[in-house]
Coordinates of C-alpha atoms in Angstrom, one line a residue:
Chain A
X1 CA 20.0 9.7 -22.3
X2 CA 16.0 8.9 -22.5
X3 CA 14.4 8.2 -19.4
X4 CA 12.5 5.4 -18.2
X5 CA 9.9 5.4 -15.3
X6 CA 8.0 2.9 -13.5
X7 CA 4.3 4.2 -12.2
X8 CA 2.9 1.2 -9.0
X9 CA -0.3 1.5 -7.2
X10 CA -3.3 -0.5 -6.4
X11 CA -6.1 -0.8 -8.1
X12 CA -7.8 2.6 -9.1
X13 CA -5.1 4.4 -7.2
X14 CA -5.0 6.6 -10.8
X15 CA -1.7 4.8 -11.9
X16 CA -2.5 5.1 -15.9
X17 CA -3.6 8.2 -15.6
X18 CA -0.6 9.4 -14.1
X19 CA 1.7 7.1 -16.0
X20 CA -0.3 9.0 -18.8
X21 CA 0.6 12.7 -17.9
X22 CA 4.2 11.6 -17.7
X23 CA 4.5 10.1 -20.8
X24 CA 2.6 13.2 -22.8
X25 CA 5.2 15.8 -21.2
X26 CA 8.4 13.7 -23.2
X27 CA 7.1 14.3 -26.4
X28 CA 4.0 14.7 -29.4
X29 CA 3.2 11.5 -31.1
X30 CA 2.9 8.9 -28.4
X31 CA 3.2 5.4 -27.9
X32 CA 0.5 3.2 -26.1
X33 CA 1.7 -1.1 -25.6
X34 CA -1.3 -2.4 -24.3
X35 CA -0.7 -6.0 -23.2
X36 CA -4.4 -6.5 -22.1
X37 CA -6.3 -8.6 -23.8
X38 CA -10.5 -9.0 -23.9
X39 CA -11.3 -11.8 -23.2
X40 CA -14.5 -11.1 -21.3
X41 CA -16.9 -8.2 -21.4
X42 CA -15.8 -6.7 -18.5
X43 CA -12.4 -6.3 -19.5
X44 CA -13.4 -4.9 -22.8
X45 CA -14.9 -2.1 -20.8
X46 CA -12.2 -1.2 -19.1
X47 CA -10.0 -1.2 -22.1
X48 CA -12.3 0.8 -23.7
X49 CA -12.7 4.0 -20.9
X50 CA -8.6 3.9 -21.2
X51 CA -8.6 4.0 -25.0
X52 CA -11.4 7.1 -25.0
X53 CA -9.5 8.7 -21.9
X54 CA -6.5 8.8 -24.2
X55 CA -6.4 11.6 -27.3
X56 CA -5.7 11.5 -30.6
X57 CA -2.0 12.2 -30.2
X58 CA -1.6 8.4 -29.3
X59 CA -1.0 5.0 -31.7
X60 CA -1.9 1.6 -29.9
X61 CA 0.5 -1.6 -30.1
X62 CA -1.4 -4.8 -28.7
X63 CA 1.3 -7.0 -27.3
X64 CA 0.2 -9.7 -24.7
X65 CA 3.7 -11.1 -24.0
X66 CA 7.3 -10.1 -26.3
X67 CA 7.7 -6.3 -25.2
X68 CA 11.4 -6.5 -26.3
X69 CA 10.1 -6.7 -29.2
X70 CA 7.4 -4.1 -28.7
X71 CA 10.0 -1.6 -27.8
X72 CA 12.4 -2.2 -30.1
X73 CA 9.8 -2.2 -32.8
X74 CA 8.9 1.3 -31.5
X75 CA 12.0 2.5 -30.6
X76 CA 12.7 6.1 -32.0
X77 CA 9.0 7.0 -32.9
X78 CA 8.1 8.8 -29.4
X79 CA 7.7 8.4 -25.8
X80 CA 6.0 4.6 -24.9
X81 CA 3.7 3.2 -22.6
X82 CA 3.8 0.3 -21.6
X83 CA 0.6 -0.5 -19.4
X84 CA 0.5 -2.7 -17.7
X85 CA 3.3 -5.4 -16.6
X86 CA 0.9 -7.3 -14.2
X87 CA -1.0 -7.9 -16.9
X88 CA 2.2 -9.1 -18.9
X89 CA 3.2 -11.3 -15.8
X90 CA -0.4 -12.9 -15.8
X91 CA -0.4 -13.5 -19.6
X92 CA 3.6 -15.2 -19.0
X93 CA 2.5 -17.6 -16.6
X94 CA -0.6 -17.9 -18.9
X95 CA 2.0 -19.5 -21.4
X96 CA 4.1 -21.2 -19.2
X97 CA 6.8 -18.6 -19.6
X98 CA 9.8 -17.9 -17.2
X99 CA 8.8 -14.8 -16.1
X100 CA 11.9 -13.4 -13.7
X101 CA 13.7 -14.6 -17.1
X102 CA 11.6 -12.1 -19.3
X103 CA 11.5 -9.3 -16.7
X104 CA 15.4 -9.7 -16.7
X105 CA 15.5 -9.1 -20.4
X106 CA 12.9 -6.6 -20.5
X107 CA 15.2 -4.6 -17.7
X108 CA 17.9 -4.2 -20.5
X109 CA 16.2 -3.6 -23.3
X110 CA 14.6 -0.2 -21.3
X111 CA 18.4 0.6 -20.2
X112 CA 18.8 0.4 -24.0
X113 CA 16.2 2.6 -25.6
X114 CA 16.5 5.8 -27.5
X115 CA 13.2 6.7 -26.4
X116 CA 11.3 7.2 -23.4
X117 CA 9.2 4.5 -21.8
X118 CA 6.6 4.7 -18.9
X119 CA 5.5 1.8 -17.7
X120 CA 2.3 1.3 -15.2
X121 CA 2.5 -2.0 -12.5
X122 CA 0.1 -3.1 -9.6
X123 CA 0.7 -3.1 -6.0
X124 CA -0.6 -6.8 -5.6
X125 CA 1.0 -7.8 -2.3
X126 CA -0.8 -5.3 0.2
X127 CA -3.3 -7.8 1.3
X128 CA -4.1 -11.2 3.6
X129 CA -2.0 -13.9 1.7
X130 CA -4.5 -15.2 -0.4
X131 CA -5.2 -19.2 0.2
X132 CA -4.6 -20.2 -3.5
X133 CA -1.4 -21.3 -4.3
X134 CA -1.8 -19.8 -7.8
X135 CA -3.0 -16.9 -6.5
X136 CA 0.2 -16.7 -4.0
X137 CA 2.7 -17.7 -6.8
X138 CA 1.4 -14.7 -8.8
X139 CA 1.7 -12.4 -6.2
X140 CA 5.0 -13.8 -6.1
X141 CA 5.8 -12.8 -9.8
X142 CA 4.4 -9.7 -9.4
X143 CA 6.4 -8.2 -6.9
X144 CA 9.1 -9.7 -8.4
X145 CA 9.0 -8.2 -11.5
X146 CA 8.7 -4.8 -10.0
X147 CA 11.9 -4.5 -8.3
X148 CA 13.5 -5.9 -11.7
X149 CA 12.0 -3.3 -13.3
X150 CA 12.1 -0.7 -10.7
X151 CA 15.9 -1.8 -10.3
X152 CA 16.3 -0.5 -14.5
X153 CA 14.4 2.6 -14.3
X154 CA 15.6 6.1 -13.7
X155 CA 12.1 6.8 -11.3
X156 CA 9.6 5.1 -9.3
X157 CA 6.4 6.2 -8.4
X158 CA 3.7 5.1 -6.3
X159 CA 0.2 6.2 -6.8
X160 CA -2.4 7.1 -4.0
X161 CA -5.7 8.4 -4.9
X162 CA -4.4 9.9 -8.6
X163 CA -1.7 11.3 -6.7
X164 CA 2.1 10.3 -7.3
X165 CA 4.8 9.3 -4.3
X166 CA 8.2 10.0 -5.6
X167 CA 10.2 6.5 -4.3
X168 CA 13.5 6.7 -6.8
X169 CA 15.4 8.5 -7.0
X170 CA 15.7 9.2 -3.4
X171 CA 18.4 10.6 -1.1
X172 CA 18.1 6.7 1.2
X173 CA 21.3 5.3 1.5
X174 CA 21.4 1.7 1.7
Chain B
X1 CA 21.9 5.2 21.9
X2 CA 21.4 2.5 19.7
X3 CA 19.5 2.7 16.3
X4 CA 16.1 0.5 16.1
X5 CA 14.6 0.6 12.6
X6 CA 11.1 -0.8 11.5
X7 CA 11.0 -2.1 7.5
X8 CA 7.1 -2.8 6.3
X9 CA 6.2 -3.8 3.1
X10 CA 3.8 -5.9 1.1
X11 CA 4.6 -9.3 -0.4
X12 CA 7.9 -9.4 -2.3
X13 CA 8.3 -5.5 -2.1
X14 CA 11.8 -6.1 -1.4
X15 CA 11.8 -5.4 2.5
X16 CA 13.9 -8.0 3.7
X17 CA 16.7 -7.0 1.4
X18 CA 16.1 -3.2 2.4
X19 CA 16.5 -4.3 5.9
X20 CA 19.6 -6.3 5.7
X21 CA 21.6 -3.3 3.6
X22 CA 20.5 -1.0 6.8
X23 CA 21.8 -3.7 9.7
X24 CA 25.1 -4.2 7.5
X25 CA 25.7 -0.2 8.0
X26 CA 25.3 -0.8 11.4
X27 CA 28.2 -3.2 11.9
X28 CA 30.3 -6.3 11.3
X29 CA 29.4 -9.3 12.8
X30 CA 25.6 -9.7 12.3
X31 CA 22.5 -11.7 13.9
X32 CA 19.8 -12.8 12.1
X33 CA 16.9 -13.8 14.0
X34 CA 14.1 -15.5 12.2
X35 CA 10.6 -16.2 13.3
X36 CA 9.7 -18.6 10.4
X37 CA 9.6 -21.7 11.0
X38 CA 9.5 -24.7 8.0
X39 CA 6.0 -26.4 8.3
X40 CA 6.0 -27.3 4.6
X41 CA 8.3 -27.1 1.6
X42 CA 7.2 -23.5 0.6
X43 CA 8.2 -22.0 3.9
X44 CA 11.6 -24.4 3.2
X45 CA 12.6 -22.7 0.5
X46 CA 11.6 -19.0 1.4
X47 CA 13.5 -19.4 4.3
X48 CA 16.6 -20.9 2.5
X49 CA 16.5 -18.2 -0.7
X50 CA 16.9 -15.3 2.5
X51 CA 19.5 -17.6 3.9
X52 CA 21.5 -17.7 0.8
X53 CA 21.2 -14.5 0.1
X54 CA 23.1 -13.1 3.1
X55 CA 27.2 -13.4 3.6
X56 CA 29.1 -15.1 6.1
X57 CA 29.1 -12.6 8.5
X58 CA 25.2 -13.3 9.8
X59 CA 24.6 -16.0 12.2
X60 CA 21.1 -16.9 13.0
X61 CA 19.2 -17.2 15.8
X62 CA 15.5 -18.8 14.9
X63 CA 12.9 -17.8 17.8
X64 CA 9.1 -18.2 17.0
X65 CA 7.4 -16.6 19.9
X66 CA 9.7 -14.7 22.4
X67 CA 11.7 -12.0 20.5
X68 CA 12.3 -10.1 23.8
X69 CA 14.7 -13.4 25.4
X70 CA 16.2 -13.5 21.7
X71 CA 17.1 -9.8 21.9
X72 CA 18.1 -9.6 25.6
X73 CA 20.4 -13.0 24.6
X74 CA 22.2 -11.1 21.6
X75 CA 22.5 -7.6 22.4
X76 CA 26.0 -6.3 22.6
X77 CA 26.9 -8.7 20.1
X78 CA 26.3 -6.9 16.8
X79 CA 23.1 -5.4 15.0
X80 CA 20.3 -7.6 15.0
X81 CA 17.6 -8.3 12.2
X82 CA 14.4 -9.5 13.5
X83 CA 12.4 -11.0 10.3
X84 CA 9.6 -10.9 10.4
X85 CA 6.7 -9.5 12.7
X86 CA 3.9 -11.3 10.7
X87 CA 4.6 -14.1 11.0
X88 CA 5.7 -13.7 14.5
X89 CA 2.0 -12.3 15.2
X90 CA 0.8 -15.4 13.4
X91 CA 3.1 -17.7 15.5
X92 CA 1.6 -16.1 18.6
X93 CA -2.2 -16.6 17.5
X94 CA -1.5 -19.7 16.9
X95 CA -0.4 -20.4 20.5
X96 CA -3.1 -18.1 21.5
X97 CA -1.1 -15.5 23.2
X98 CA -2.1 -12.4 23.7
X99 CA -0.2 -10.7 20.3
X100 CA -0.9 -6.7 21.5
X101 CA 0.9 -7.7 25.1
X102 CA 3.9 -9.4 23.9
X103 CA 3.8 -6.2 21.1
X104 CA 4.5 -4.2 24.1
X105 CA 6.8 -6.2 25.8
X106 CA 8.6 -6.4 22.8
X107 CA 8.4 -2.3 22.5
X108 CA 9.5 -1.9 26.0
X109 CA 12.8 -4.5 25.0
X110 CA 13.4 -2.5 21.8
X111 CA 13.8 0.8 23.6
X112 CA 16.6 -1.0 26.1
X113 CA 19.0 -2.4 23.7
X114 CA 22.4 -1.1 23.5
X115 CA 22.9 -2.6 20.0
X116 CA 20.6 -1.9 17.2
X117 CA 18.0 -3.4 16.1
X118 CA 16.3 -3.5 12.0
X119 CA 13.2 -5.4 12.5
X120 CA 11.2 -6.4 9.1
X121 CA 7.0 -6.6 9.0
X122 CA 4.2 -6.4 6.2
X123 CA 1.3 -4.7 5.3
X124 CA -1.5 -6.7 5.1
X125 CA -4.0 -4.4 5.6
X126 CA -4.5 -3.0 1.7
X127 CA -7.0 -5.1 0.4
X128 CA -10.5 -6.0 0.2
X129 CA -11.7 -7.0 3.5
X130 CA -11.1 -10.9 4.2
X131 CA -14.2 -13.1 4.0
X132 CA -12.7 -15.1 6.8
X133 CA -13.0 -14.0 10.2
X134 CA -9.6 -15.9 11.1
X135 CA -7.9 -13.6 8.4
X136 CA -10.1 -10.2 9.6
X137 CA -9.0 -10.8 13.3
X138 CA -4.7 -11.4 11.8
X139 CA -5.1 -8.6 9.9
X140 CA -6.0 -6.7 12.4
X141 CA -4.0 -8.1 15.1
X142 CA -0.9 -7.8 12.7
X143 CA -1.7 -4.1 11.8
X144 CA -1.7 -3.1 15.5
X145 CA 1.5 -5.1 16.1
X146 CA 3.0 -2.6 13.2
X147 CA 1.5 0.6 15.3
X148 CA 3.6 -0.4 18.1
X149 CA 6.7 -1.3 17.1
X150 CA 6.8 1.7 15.0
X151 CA 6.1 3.7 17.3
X152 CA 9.1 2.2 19.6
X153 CA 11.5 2.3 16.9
X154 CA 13.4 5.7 16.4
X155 CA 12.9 4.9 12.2
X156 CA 10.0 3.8 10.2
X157 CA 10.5 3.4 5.9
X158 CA 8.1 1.9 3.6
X159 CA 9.0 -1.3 0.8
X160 CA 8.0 -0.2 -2.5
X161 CA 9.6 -2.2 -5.8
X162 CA 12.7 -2.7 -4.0
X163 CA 13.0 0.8 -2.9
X164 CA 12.0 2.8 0.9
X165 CA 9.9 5.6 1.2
X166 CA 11.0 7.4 4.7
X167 CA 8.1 7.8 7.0
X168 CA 10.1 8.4 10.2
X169 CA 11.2 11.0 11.5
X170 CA 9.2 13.1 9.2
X171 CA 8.5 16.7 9.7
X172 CA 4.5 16.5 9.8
X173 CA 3.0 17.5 13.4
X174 CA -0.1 15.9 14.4
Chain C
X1 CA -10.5 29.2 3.4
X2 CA -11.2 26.4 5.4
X3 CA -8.9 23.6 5.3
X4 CA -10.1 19.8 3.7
X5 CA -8.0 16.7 4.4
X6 CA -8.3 13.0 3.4
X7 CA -6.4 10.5 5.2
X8 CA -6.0 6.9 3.3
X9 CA -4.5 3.8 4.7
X10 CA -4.8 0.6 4.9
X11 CA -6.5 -1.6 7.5
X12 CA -5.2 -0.6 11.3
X13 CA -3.0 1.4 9.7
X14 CA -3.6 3.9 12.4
X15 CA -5.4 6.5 9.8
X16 CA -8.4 7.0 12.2
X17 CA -6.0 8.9 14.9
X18 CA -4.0 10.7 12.7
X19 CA -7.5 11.9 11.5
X20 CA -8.5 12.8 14.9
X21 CA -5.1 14.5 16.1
X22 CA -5.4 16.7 12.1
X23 CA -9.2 17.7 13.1
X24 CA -8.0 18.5 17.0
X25 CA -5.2 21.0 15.9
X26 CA -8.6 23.2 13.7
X27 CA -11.0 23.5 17.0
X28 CA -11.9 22.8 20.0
X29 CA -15.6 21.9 19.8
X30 CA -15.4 19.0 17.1
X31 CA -17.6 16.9 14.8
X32 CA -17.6 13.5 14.4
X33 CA -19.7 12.2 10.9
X34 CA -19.9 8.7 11.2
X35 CA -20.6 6.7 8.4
X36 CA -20.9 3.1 10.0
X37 CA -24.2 1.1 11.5
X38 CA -24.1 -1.3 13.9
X39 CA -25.5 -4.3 11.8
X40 CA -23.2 -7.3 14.3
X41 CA -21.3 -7.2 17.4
X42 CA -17.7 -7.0 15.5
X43 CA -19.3 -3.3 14.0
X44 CA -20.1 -2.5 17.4
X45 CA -16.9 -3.2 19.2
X46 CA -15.2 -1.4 16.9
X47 CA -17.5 1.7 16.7
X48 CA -17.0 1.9 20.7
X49 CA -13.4 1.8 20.3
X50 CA -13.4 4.5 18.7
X51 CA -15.4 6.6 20.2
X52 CA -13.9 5.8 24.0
X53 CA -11.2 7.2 22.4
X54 CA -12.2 10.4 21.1
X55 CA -12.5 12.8 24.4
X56 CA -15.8 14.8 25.5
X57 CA -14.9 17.6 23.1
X58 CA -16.4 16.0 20.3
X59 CA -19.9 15.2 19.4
X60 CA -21.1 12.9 16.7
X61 CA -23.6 12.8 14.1
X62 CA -24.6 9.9 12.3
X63 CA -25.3 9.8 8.3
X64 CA -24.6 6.3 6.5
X65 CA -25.5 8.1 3.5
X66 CA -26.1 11.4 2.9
X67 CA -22.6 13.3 3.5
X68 CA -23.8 16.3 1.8
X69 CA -26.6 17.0 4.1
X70 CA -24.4 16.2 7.2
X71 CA -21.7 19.0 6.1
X72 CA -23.9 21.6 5.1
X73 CA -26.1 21.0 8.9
X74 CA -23.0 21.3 10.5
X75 CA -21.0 23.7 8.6
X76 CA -20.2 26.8 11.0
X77 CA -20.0 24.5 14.3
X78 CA -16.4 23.5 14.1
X79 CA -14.2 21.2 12.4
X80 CA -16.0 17.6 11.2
X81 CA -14.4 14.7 10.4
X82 CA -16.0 12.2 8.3
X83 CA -15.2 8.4 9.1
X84 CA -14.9 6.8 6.5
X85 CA -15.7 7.2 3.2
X86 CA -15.1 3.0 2.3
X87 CA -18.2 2.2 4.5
X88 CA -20.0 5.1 3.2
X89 CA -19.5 3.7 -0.9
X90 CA -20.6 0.3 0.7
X91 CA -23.8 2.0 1.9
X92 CA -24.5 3.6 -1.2
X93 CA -23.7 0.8 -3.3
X94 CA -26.0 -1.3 -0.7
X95 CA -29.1 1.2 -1.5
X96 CA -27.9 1.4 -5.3
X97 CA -27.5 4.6 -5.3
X98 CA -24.6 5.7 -7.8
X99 CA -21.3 6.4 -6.2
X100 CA -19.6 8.1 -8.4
X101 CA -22.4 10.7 -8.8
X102 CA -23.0 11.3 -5.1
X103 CA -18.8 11.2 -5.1
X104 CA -18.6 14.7 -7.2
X105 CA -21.5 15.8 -5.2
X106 CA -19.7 15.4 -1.9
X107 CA -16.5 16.7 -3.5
X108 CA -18.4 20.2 -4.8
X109 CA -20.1 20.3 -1.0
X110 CA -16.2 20.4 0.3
X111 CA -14.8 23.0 -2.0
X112 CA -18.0 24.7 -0.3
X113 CA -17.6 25.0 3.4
X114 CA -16.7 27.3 5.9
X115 CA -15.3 25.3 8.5
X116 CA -12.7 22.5 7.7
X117 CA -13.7 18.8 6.7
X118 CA -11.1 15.5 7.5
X119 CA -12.6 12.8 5.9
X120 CA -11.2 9.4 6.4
X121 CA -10.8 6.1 3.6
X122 CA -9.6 3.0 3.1
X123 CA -7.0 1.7 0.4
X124 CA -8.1 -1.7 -0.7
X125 CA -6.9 -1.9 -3.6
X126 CA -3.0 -3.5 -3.5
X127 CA -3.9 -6.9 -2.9
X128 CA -5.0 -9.5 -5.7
X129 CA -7.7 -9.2 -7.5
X130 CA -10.7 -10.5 -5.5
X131 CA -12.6 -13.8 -7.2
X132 CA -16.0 -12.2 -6.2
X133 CA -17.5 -9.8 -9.1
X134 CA -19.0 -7.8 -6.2
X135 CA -15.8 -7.6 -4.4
X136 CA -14.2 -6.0 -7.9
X137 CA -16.6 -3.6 -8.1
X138 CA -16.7 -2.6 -4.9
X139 CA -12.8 -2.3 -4.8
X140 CA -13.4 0.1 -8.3
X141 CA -16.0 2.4 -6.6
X142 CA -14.1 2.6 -3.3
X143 CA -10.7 3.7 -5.1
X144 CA -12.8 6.3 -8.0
X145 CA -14.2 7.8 -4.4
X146 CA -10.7 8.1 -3.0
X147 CA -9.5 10.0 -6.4
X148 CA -12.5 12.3 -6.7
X149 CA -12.2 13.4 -3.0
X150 CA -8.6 13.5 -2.8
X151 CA -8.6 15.7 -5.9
X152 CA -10.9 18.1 -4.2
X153 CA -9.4 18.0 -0.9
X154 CA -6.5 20.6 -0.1
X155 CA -4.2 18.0 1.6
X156 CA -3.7 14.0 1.3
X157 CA -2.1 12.0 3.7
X158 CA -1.5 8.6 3.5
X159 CA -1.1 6.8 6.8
X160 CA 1.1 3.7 7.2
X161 CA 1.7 1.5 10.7
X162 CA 0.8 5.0 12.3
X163 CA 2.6 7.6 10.8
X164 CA 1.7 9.9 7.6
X165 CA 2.7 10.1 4.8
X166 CA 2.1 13.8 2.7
X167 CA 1.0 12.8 -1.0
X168 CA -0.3 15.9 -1.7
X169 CA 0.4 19.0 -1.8
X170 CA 4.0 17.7 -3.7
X171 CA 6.0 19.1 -5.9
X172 CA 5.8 16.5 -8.2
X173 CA 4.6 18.7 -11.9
X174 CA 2.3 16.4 -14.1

């Protein structure tokens, strides 16, 4: 059975980097599914200090929004990583898109995969409830994408300071 | 001795579900008391999605500002859920009571109940420091409330994607 | 070989005391490095909180800035502990002074002293993104500082309503 795994954390809590080290121990030739996209300079740059972080061991797939197809397309070629779905949630509602919908399909296409997939999210929800509605809707998405996703992976991790919380599996009964 | 359980988690980290599996452990017939109230449309259908979510054996008990007459009125008659804190700390600064005295109070009522209590709250305190001094003083006001219920209750986990981290009883001596 | 601790959390998350209580087990003439500077009234009400709350075995020094200088004066006196290392990035970044450079230069003093160092830090980082460009960048510098001290740091607790939680050392293999 591959294994799927699902790094959170805030914001430069060293979640990629992580997600990263965990995807490099599954196998050789590796996978990277960007769904960024540059749109400004600033996000350039931080595409960029990922990209150079990453060796030569790693292919890049850009894919703002269908990562069904991104892993299915992939699919049998090496460990993934899919970084990150916050982005993806962002560039859904971007389109109009029914995102719960797409994180619901996106659950089973991971249960499905022969190969591994990592994939990195944000903790978004951690602060004051922020006063624009958009803003509060997102946050909305966010999380819930997380447990859908969270929910369909075999581990959870939560990332603090570059270092990884196990969550799931863990021995709560609920 | 009864069981008293504190839940926190950020935005849509799954909490409320969390605590709701731990007070159905805990017995049969089950009391749901809610501190939202429905100001606008938003709140109306948060607060019904959580309602629909839960089976016939809750009943509800909706109390804004004194949690201490709701749990002295219920106990004995099944587990109790207390959801949420937050927005009880915000119901109280908006009456402008003092939120770290009713905390207390509400520490002191935890401790004599002879049926449990799960009681759900969030973190708020993870992001960038609000530019509003309204939103500084909940914050903080709404982190201290966490401090003391946690401390009053005999269990303490952590909402991440749907899943708890345990942080008490843990075996770390300070 | 002395012991080095960071303690994260969010706001009010009660990392301050567990900070306090970690330094207290290592001495009993202790070392307070305070970062902050009474610039308003809300700064100083919450600097004399905290120190009324620290007994007469501690004394404190006071270094907005330069961390490096206040370890290596009081190195051999006891245990310090440093709070916090958010306000001290916000310092630097307010003298533009560059953080991640005087980062690795505070993590090389630590791997460096004789008597133990608890330094203290904020996570503000899971909430959404801020709409200020100075807010982002702050929010990057404040979480690389967290992952280059936490990496040089023995121990790293992360503190939630309270109570820790031990991120590292783990047994989690990356």
């Amino acid at each position: 059975m591959s294994k799927s795994i699902l790094v959170t954390g805030g914001a430069r809590s060293g979640k990629s980097v992580i997600a990263e080290r965990l995807t490099e121990k599954m196998g050789d030739r590796l996978i990277y599914i960007a769904t960024a996209q540059a749109f400004d300079s600033e996000m350039e740059a931080r595409i960029k200090t990922h990209q150079d972080r990453r060796g030569p061991q790693w292919s890049t797939i850009s894919e703002p929004l269908d990562l069904v197809a991104a892993l299915r397309q992939s699919d049998g070629q090496g460990p993934r990583l899919v970084d990150c779905l916050t982005l993806w949630t962002s560039n859904l509602m971007h389109h109009d898109q029914d995102v719960e919908s797409a994180a619901k399909d996106l659950a089973l296409a991971i249960a499905c995969q022969s190969s591994p997939v990592v994939l990195v999210t944000n903790e978004v929800g951690a602060g004051i409830v922020p006063e624009n509605e958009l803003a509060r809707r997102f946050r909305d998405e966010a999380g819930r994408v997380n447990q859908i996703i969270a929910q369909a992976c075999d581990a959870l991790y939560l990332a603090v300071a570059g270092y990884p919380i196990k969550v799931k599996p863990n021995d709560i009964e609920l």
